[in-house]
Coordinates of C-alpha atoms and ligand atoms in Angstrom, one line a residue:
M6 CA 76.8 20.1 -16.1
E7 CA 74.4 21.7 -13.6
A8 CA 72.3 22.9 -16.5
W9 CA 72.1 19.3 -17.8
K10 CA 71.0 18.0 -14.4
G11 CA 68.4 20.7 -14.3
L12 CA 67.1 19.8 -17.7
C13 CA 67.0 16.1 -16.9
L14 CA 65.1 16.8 -13.7
I15 CA 62.6 18.9 -15.6
L16 CA 62.1 16.1 -18.2
V17 CA 61.6 13.6 -15.4
L18 CA 59.0 15.8 -13.7
L19 CA 57.2 16.4 -17.0
V20 CA 57.0 12.7 -17.7
L21 CA 55.8 11.9 -14.1
G22 CA 53.6 14.9 -14.0
R23 CA 51.6 13.7 -17.0
G24 CA 50.5 10.8 -14.9
E25 CA 48.2 7.9 -15.6
G26 CA 44.7 8.7 -16.8
Q27 CA 45.6 12.2 -17.8
L28 CA 44.2 13.6 -21.0
M29 CA 45.8 16.1 -23.5
E30 CA 44.4 18.3 -26.2
N31 CA 46.7 17.2 -28.9
F32 CA 46.6 13.5 -28.2
Y33 CA 46.1 12.5 -31.8
G34 CA 48.4 15.2 -33.2
S35 CA 50.5 12.7 -35.1
S36 CA 48.3 9.6 -35.2
C37 CA 45.1 11.3 -36.6
P38 CA 45.7 15.0 -36.9
T39 CA 42.3 15.7 -38.7
V40 CA 40.1 13.8 -36.2
E41 CA 38.3 16.9 -35.0
D42 CA 37.5 18.0 -38.5
I43 CA 36.2 14.6 -39.4
V44 CA 34.0 14.4 -36.4
K45 CA 32.7 18.0 -36.9
Q46 CA 31.8 17.1 -40.5
A47 CA 29.9 14.0 -39.4
V48 CA 28.1 15.8 -36.6
T49 CA 27.1 18.7 -39.0
T50 CA 25.8 16.2 -41.6
K51 CA 23.7 14.5 -38.9
F52 CA 22.5 17.9 -37.5
N53 CA 21.4 18.9 -41.0
Q54 CA 19.1 15.9 -40.9
T55 CA 17.7 16.5 -37.4
F56 CA 18.0 19.0 -34.6
T57 CA 17.7 16.2 -32.1
T58 CA 21.3 15.4 -32.8
I59 CA 22.2 18.3 -30.5
P60 CA 20.3 17.4 -27.2
A61 CA 20.7 13.7 -27.8
T62 CA 24.5 13.8 -28.2
L63 CA 25.0 16.2 -25.3
R64 CA 22.9 14.1 -22.9
L65 CA 24.6 10.9 -24.1
F66 CA 28.0 12.3 -23.1
F67 CA 26.7 13.1 -19.6
H68 CA 25.2 9.6 -19.1
D69 CA 28.4 8.0 -20.4
C70 CA 30.6 9.9 -18.0
F71 CA 28.4 9.3 -15.0
V72 CA 28.2 5.5 -15.4
E73 CA 31.6 3.8 -15.4
G74 CA 33.3 7.0 -16.5
C75 CA 33.7 8.6 -20.0
D76 CA 34.5 5.3 -21.8
A77 CA 31.7 4.9 -24.3
S78 CA 30.3 2.1 -22.2
V79 CA 26.8 3.6 -22.8
L80 CA 27.2 2.8 -26.5
I81 CA 27.5 -1.0 -26.1
A82 CA 24.6 -3.0 -27.6
S83 CA 23.7 -6.3 -26.1
P84 CA 21.8 -9.2 -27.4
N85 CA 20.6 -10.0 -23.9
G86 CA 19.3 -6.5 -23.1
D87 CA 21.5 -6.1 -20.0
A88 CA 24.0 -3.4 -21.2
E89 CA 24.0 0.2 -19.8
K90 CA 21.8 1.5 -22.6
D91 CA 19.1 -1.1 -21.7
A92 CA 18.6 0.1 -18.2
P93 CA 15.2 1.5 -17.5
D94 CA 17.1 4.6 -16.4
N95 CA 18.8 5.0 -19.8
L96 CA 16.2 7.8 -19.6
S97 CA 14.9 7.5 -23.1
L98 CA 18.3 8.4 -24.6
A99 CA 17.4 9.5 -28.1
G100 CA 18.8 7.1 -30.8
D101 CA 20.2 10.1 -32.7
G102 CA 22.9 10.5 -30.1
F103 CA 24.1 7.0 -30.6
D104 CA 23.8 7.4 -34.4
T105 CA 25.9 10.5 -34.3
V106 CA 28.8 8.8 -32.7
I107 CA 28.5 5.7 -34.9
K108 CA 28.6 7.8 -38.0
A109 CA 31.5 9.9 -36.8
K110 CA 33.4 6.7 -35.9
E111 CA 32.9 5.3 -39.4
A112 CA 34.2 8.5 -40.9
V113 CA 37.2 8.5 -38.5
E114 CA 38.0 4.8 -39.2
A115 CA 38.1 5.5 -42.9
Q116 CA 41.0 8.0 -42.3
C117 CA 42.8 6.6 -39.2
P118 CA 41.8 3.0 -38.6
G119 CA 42.1 1.6 -35.0
V120 CA 43.5 4.8 -33.5
V121 CA 40.7 7.0 -32.0
S122 CA 38.5 5.8 -29.2
C123 CA 34.7 6.0 -29.3
A124 CA 34.8 7.8 -25.9
D125 CA 36.9 10.6 -27.5
I126 CA 34.6 10.8 -30.5
L127 CA 31.7 11.3 -28.1
A128 CA 33.6 14.0 -26.2
I129 CA 34.4 15.9 -29.4
A130 CA 30.8 15.5 -30.7
A131 CA 29.4 16.8 -27.4
R132 CA 31.5 20.0 -27.8
D133 CA 30.5 20.3 -31.5
V134 CA 26.8 20.1 -30.8
V135 CA 27.0 22.9 -28.1
V136 CA 28.7 25.1 -30.8
L137 CA 26.1 24.2 -33.4
A138 CA 23.3 25.4 -31.0
G139 CA 25.1 28.7 -30.5
G140 CA 27.0 27.8 -27.3
P141 CA 30.6 28.4 -26.4
T142 CA 33.5 26.5 -27.9
Y143 CA 36.5 25.0 -26.1
S144 CA 39.4 22.6 -26.6
V145 CA 38.6 19.0 -25.8
E146 CA 41.1 16.9 -23.9
L147 CA 41.7 13.5 -25.5
G148 CA 43.3 10.2 -24.9
R149 CA 40.4 8.2 -23.3
R150 CA 40.2 4.5 -24.0
D151 CA 36.9 2.6 -24.5
G152 CA 35.7 0.6 -21.5
L153 CA 35.5 -3.1 -21.2
I154 CA 32.3 -3.2 -19.0
S155 CA 28.8 -2.1 -19.8
K156 CA 26.0 -3.2 -17.4
A157 CA 22.5 -2.0 -17.0
S158 CA 22.8 -2.6 -13.2
Q159 CA 25.5 0.0 -13.1
V160 CA 23.1 2.7 -14.2
T161 CA 20.8 2.4 -11.2
G162 CA 21.6 5.0 -8.6
N163 CA 24.4 6.6 -10.6
L164 CA 22.3 9.2 -12.4
P165 CA 20.5 12.1 -10.7
E166 CA 16.7 12.0 -10.6
P167 CA 14.5 14.8 -11.9
S168 CA 12.9 14.8 -8.4
S169 CA 16.3 15.3 -6.7
N170 CA 16.8 18.1 -4.2
L171 CA 20.0 20.2 -4.0
D172 CA 21.8 18.0 -1.5
H173 CA 21.2 14.9 -3.6
L174 CA 22.3 16.6 -6.8
N175 CA 25.4 17.9 -5.1
S176 CA 26.3 14.5 -3.7
M177 CA 25.8 12.8 -7.1
F178 CA 28.2 15.3 -8.7
R179 CA 30.7 15.4 -5.8
I180 CA 31.4 11.7 -6.3
H181 CA 32.8 12.7 -9.7
N182 CA 34.8 15.6 -8.3
L183 CA 32.3 18.1 -9.7
S184 CA 31.4 21.1 -7.5
Q185 CA 28.0 22.7 -6.9
I186 CA 28.9 25.4 -9.4
D187 CA 29.9 22.8 -12.0
M188 CA 26.5 21.0 -11.4
I189 CA 24.6 24.3 -11.8
A190 CA 26.5 25.1 -15.0
L191 CA 26.0 21.6 -16.5
S192 CA 22.3 21.8 -15.7
G193 CA 22.3 24.7 -18.2
A194 CA 22.4 21.9 -20.9
H195 CA 18.6 21.9 -20.2
T196 CA 18.5 25.1 -22.3
I197 CA 17.9 22.6 -25.2
G198 CA 16.0 19.3 -25.7
F199 CA 12.9 17.7 -24.3
S200 CA 11.5 16.0 -21.2
H201 CA 8.7 13.5 -21.2
C202 CA 5.5 14.2 -19.1
S203 CA 6.3 11.4 -16.6
R204 CA 9.4 13.4 -15.5
F205 CA 7.6 16.4 -14.1
V206 CA 3.9 15.6 -14.0
N207 CA 4.1 15.1 -10.2
R208 CA 4.6 18.8 -10.0
L209 CA 1.3 19.5 -11.8
Y210 CA -1.3 17.3 -10.2
N211 CA -2.1 16.3 -6.7
F212 CA -1.8 12.5 -7.2
S213 CA -1.5 11.8 -3.5
D214 CA -1.7 13.8 -0.3
S215 CA 2.1 13.7 -0.1
S216 CA 2.6 15.3 -3.5
P217 CA 0.7 18.6 -3.9
L218 CA 0.9 21.0 -6.8
D219 CA 4.4 22.5 -6.8
P220 CA 4.1 26.1 -5.5
S221 CA 7.4 27.2 -7.1
L222 CA 5.8 26.8 -10.6
D223 CA 4.7 29.9 -12.4
P224 CA 0.9 29.6 -12.7
D225 CA 0.7 30.3 -16.5
Y226 CA 3.6 28.0 -17.2
A227 CA 1.8 25.3 -15.1
K228 CA -1.3 25.7 -17.2
Q229 CA 0.7 25.3 -20.4
L230 CA 2.3 22.2 -19.0
M231 CA -1.1 20.8 -17.9
S232 CA -2.5 21.2 -21.4
A233 CA 0.5 19.4 -22.9
C234 CA 0.4 16.7 -20.2
P235 CA -3.1 16.0 -18.9
K236 CA -3.5 13.7 -15.9
N237 CA -3.9 10.7 -18.2
F238 CA -0.9 11.9 -20.4
D239 CA 0.4 10.2 -23.4
P240 CA 3.8 8.7 -22.4
S241 CA 5.3 9.6 -25.7
I242 CA 4.7 13.3 -25.4
A243 CA 7.7 15.5 -24.5
V244 CA 7.9 19.2 -23.7
D245 CA 10.7 21.7 -24.4
N246 CA 13.1 21.9 -21.4
D247 CA 13.5 25.7 -22.2
P248 CA 10.0 27.0 -23.2
V249 CA 11.5 30.4 -24.4
T250 CA 14.4 29.5 -26.7
P251 CA 14.2 25.7 -27.0
Q252 CA 16.8 25.4 -29.7
L253 CA 19.4 27.9 -28.6
F254 CA 22.3 27.2 -26.2
D255 CA 22.0 30.3 -24.1
N256 CA 21.5 31.4 -20.5
V257 CA 17.7 31.7 -20.8
Y258 CA 17.4 28.4 -18.8
Y259 CA 18.5 30.4 -15.8
K260 CA 16.2 33.3 -16.5
N261 CA 13.4 30.7 -16.7
L262 CA 14.3 29.4 -13.2
V263 CA 14.1 32.9 -11.8
A264 CA 10.7 33.2 -13.4
G265 CA 9.4 29.9 -11.9
K266 CA 9.7 28.2 -15.3
G267 CA 12.1 25.4 -14.5
L268 CA 10.6 22.2 -16.0
L269 CA 12.0 19.6 -13.6
T270 CA 12.1 19.7 -9.8
S271 CA 15.9 19.4 -10.1
D272 CA 15.9 22.5 -12.3
E273 CA 13.7 24.8 -10.2
V274 CA 15.4 23.7 -6.9
L275 CA 18.6 25.4 -8.1
F276 CA 16.7 28.7 -7.7
T277 CA 14.4 27.9 -4.8
D278 CA 17.3 26.6 -2.6
R279 CA 19.1 29.5 -0.9
A280 CA 22.4 27.7 -1.2
S281 CA 22.4 27.9 -5.0
K282 CA 20.1 30.8 -5.8
S283 CA 22.9 33.4 -6.2
S284 CA 24.7 31.3 -8.8
V285 CA 21.4 31.0 -10.8
K286 CA 20.9 34.8 -10.6
L287 CA 24.5 35.4 -11.8
F288 CA 24.2 33.0 -14.8
A289 CA 20.8 34.6 -15.6
K290 CA 22.2 38.0 -15.6
H291 CA 25.7 37.4 -17.1
S292 CA 25.8 35.0 -20.0
R293 CA 29.6 35.1 -20.0
N294 CA 29.8 33.8 -16.4
F295 CA 27.6 30.9 -17.4
T296 CA 29.5 30.0 -20.6
Q297 CA 32.8 30.1 -18.7
A298 CA 31.5 27.9 -15.9
F299 CA 29.9 25.5 -18.4
V300 CA 33.2 25.1 -20.3
T301 CA 35.2 24.5 -17.1
A302 CA 32.6 21.9 -16.0
M303 CA 32.4 20.1 -19.4
I304 CA 36.2 19.7 -19.3
K305 CA 36.0 18.3 -15.7
L306 CA 33.1 16.1 -16.7
G307 CA 35.2 14.7 -19.5
R308 CA 37.9 13.6 -17.0
V309 CA 35.5 11.4 -15.0
G310 CA 36.7 7.7 -14.7
V311 CA 38.9 7.9 -17.8
K312 CA 40.6 4.6 -18.8
V313 CA 44.2 4.2 -19.8
D314 CA 46.3 1.4 -21.2
K315 CA 45.0 -2.1 -20.4
Q316 CA 42.0 -0.7 -18.6
G317 CA 40.5 -0.1 -22.0
E318 CA 40.8 -0.6 -25.8
I319 CA 40.2 1.3 -29.0
R320 CA 36.9 -0.2 -30.2
K321 CA 36.5 -0.9 -33.9
D322 CA 32.8 -0.8 -33.6
C323 CA 31.4 1.6 -30.9
T324 CA 28.5 -0.7 -30.1
A325 CA 30.6 -3.8 -29.5
F326 CA 33.7 -4.8 -27.5
N327 CA 36.7 -6.0 -29.6
S328 CA 37.2 -9.7 -29.3
Ligands
HEM423 C1 21.5 17.8 -12.7 C2 21.0 16.6 -12.8 C3 20.2 16.2 -14.0 C4 19.0 15.6 -14.0 C5 18.2 15.2 -12.8 C6 18.6 15.5 -15.4 C7 17.4 14.9 -15.8 C8 17.0 14.9 -17.1 C9 15.7 14.4 -17.5 C10 14.7 13.7 -16.6 C11 15.5 14.6 -18.8 C12 14.4 14.3 -19.7 C13 14.5 12.9 -20.3 C14 13.3 12.5 -21.1 O1 12.2 12.6 -20.6 O2 13.5 12.1 -22.3 C15 16.7 15.3 -19.3 C16 17.0 15.7 -20.5 C17 18.2 16.2 -21.0 N1 19.3 16.4 -20.2 FE1 19.4 16.2 -18.2 N2 19.6 15.9 -16.2 C18 20.6 16.4 -15.4 C19 21.8 16.9 -15.9 C20 22.2 17.0 -17.2 C21 23.5 17.3 -17.6 C22 24.7 17.5 -16.7 C23 23.4 17.3 -19.0 C24 24.5 17.6 -20.0 C25 25.6 18.3 -19.8 C26 22.1 17.1 -19.4 C27 21.6 17.1 -20.6 C28 20.3 16.9 -21.0 C29 19.7 17.1 -22.3 C30 20.5 17.8 -23.5 C31 18.4 16.7 -22.3 C32 17.4 16.7 -23.5 C33 17.5 15.4 -24.2 C34 16.7 15.2 -25.4 O3 16.0 16.1 -25.8 O4 16.9 14.2 -26.1 N3 21.3 16.9 -18.2 N4 17.6 15.4 -18.2
NAG424 C1 24.7 21.6 -43.6 O1 23.8 22.5 -44.0 C2 24.4 23.8 -44.3 C3 23.2 24.8 -44.6 O2 22.2 24.2 -45.3 C4 25.4 23.7 -45.4 O3 26.0 25.0 -45.6 C5 26.4 22.7 -45.0 O4 27.3 22.5 -46.1 C6 25.8 21.4 -44.6 N1 27.0 20.7 -44.0 C7 27.1 19.3 -44.1 C8 28.3 18.8 -43.5 O5 26.2 18.6 -44.6
NAG425 C1 16.1 2.2 -23.0 O1 15.6 1.2 -22.2 C2 14.4 0.7 -22.6 C3 14.0 -0.4 -21.7 O2 14.0 0.0 -20.4 C4 14.5 0.1 -24.1 O3 13.2 -0.3 -24.5 C5 15.0 1.2 -25.0 O4 15.2 0.7 -26.3 C6 16.3 1.8 -24.5 N1 16.7 2.9 -25.3 C7 17.9 2.9 -26.0 C8 18.1 4.1 -26.8 O5 18.7 2.1 -25.9
NAG426 C1 39.3 17.4 -8.5 O1 39.2 18.7 -9.0 C2 40.2 19.6 -8.5 C3 39.8 21.0 -8.9 O2 39.3 21.1 -10.2 C4 41.5 19.1 -9.1 O3 42.5 20.0 -8.6 C5 41.8 17.7 -8.6 O4 43.0 17.2 -9.2 C6 40.7 16.8 -9.0 N1 40.9 15.5 -8.4 C7 40.7 14.3 -9.1 C8 40.9 13.1 -8.3 O5 40.4 14.3 -10.3
NAG427 C1 -4.1 17.5 -2.3 O1 -5.0 16.6 -1.9 C2 -5.3 16.6 -0.5 C3 -6.3 15.5 -0.1 O2 -6.5 14.6 -1.2 C4 -5.9 17.9 -0.1 O3 -6.1 17.9 1.3 C5 -4.9 19.0 -0.5 O4 -5.5 20.3 -0.2 C6 -4.6 18.9 -2.0 N1 -3.6 19.9 -2.3 C7 -3.7 20.7 -3.4 C8 -2.6 21.7 -3.6 O5 -4.6 20.7 -4.2
NAG428 C1 31.9 36.9 -13.9 O1 32.7 37.0 -15.0 C2 33.6 38.1 -14.9 C3 34.5 38.1 -16.2 O2 33.9 37.5 -17.2 C4 34.5 38.0 -13.7 O3 35.4 39.1 -13.6 C5 33.7 37.9 -12.5 O4 34.5 37.6 -11.3 C6 32.7 36.8 -12.6 N1 31.8 36.8 -11.4 C7 31.7 35.8 -10.5 C8 30.8 36.0 -9.4 O5 32.3 34.8 -10.7

C-alpha cells in the first residue's frame, strides 16, 4: 500500500515536473522517429551545394530565438514586407539558411505530415551544421511549436549590435536567461561565416572626431581589412569572421581575439574588457572548454521563448501561418 502511494506520488511529480514549455530529446520518438535523420540528410544535400548553408543556418537559429523565441517566426514571408525577416535588422540573413529549413521541412512532411514544427527543424539543422563544420555534437531538445506572430517591429532592439560593449551584450543575453559565459561561447559561432564592411568599417577609419581608429586592432589585420573595405567600400563585400580558419568550427575565433584579430567591436571587446578576458583566454587555450560551453549555451538558447499548445501550431509551410 505504502509502495503504491509512493509510486503514485512519483508519477504525479514526474507529470508536474515536466511542466509547460519544457522540451525533451525524444519528443518525436513515436510520431516521427526518423526526423533527425531526415533533417540531417536535407542539410547535408544543401551543404554539398554551398558552404554558406552552415553560417546561414546557425545565424538564422540565433535570430529566430532572440526575436519572439525559438518559434520559426523569422521564417514567415509577408506580402506587405512587415514580417520579422523584412526588418532592416534582419542583418542580411543569407537566403541559404531559409532554404535549408524549407527543404528539410518538405522532406519531413513527406514522411510524417503535420507533426514536426519548423522551429524544431531549425534547431536540429543548427546542430547539424555545427557538426558539418567540424564542431561538437549534442542532443537537441524538441517539442517547440511554431509561433503565430512575426513582426519586423519586434526585431528592433532585440538583437545585439556589432558595436555593442560588454555590458550591453550581457544585458541582451541576460533577458533570455543566458549568462556571460553563454554569450562568450555563443559568440564563438563567429568562427565561421562573413560580415559586411558596414558592420566594422567604423573601426578602420576616422569618419568623425568621435570614432577614431580602433586601437585594439592588430595593425596588419587592420591593413588587410582596409584593403578589402576601402573608405568608399562596396556594400556587397563581406569579409571572413575568422581570418585564419574561416570554414572550420574551432576555437581559433578566441585565439584571434587574443591576437587583436576580432572582426567586430562586439567580438574584440570580449578580450579587451577585463570582466570577460579570462574566459576568452581559457577558450583560446582549451578547445574542450569552449565546445562544452558552446553546447550548454546552444541548448539554453534553444529554450528561449518556446511555445506550447495553443500558443503555437505545427506549420504546414514554414513561410506561412496555417489558416
Ligand atoms: C554576441 C552578439 C552578436 C552580435 C553583435 C552579432 C553580430 C553579427 C554581425 C553584425 C554579423 C555580420 C552580418 C553581415 O554583415 O552579414 C554576424 C554574422 C554571423 N553571426 Fe553573429 N552576432 C552575435 C552573436 C551571434 C550568435 C550567438 C550566433 C550563433 C550562435 C551568431 C552567428 C553568426 C554567424 C554564423 C554569422 C555569419 C553569417 C553568414 O556568413 O551568413 N552570431 N553576426
Ligand atoms: C554529400 O557529398 C559527400 C561527398 O561528396 C557524399 O559522400 C555524400 O553522399 C553527399 N551527401 C548528400 C546527402 O548529398
Ligand atoms: C532583409 O531586409 C531587407 C530590407 O531591409 C530586404 O531587402 C531583404 O530581402 C531581407 N532579407 C531576407 C533574407 O529576408
Ligand atoms: C535559467 O537558467 C537557469 C540555469 O541554467 C535554470 O536553472 C533556470 O531554470 C532558467 N530559468 C528560466 C526561466 O528558464
Ligand atoms: C581623428 O580625427 C580627428 C580630427 O578630425 C583628429 O584630431 C584625430 O587625431 C584623428 N584620430 C586618428 C586616430 O586618426
Ligand atoms: C575546463 O574543462 C575541464 C574538463 O574538460 C574542467 O575540468 C575544467 O574545470 C574546465 N575549466 C574551467 C575554468 O571551467
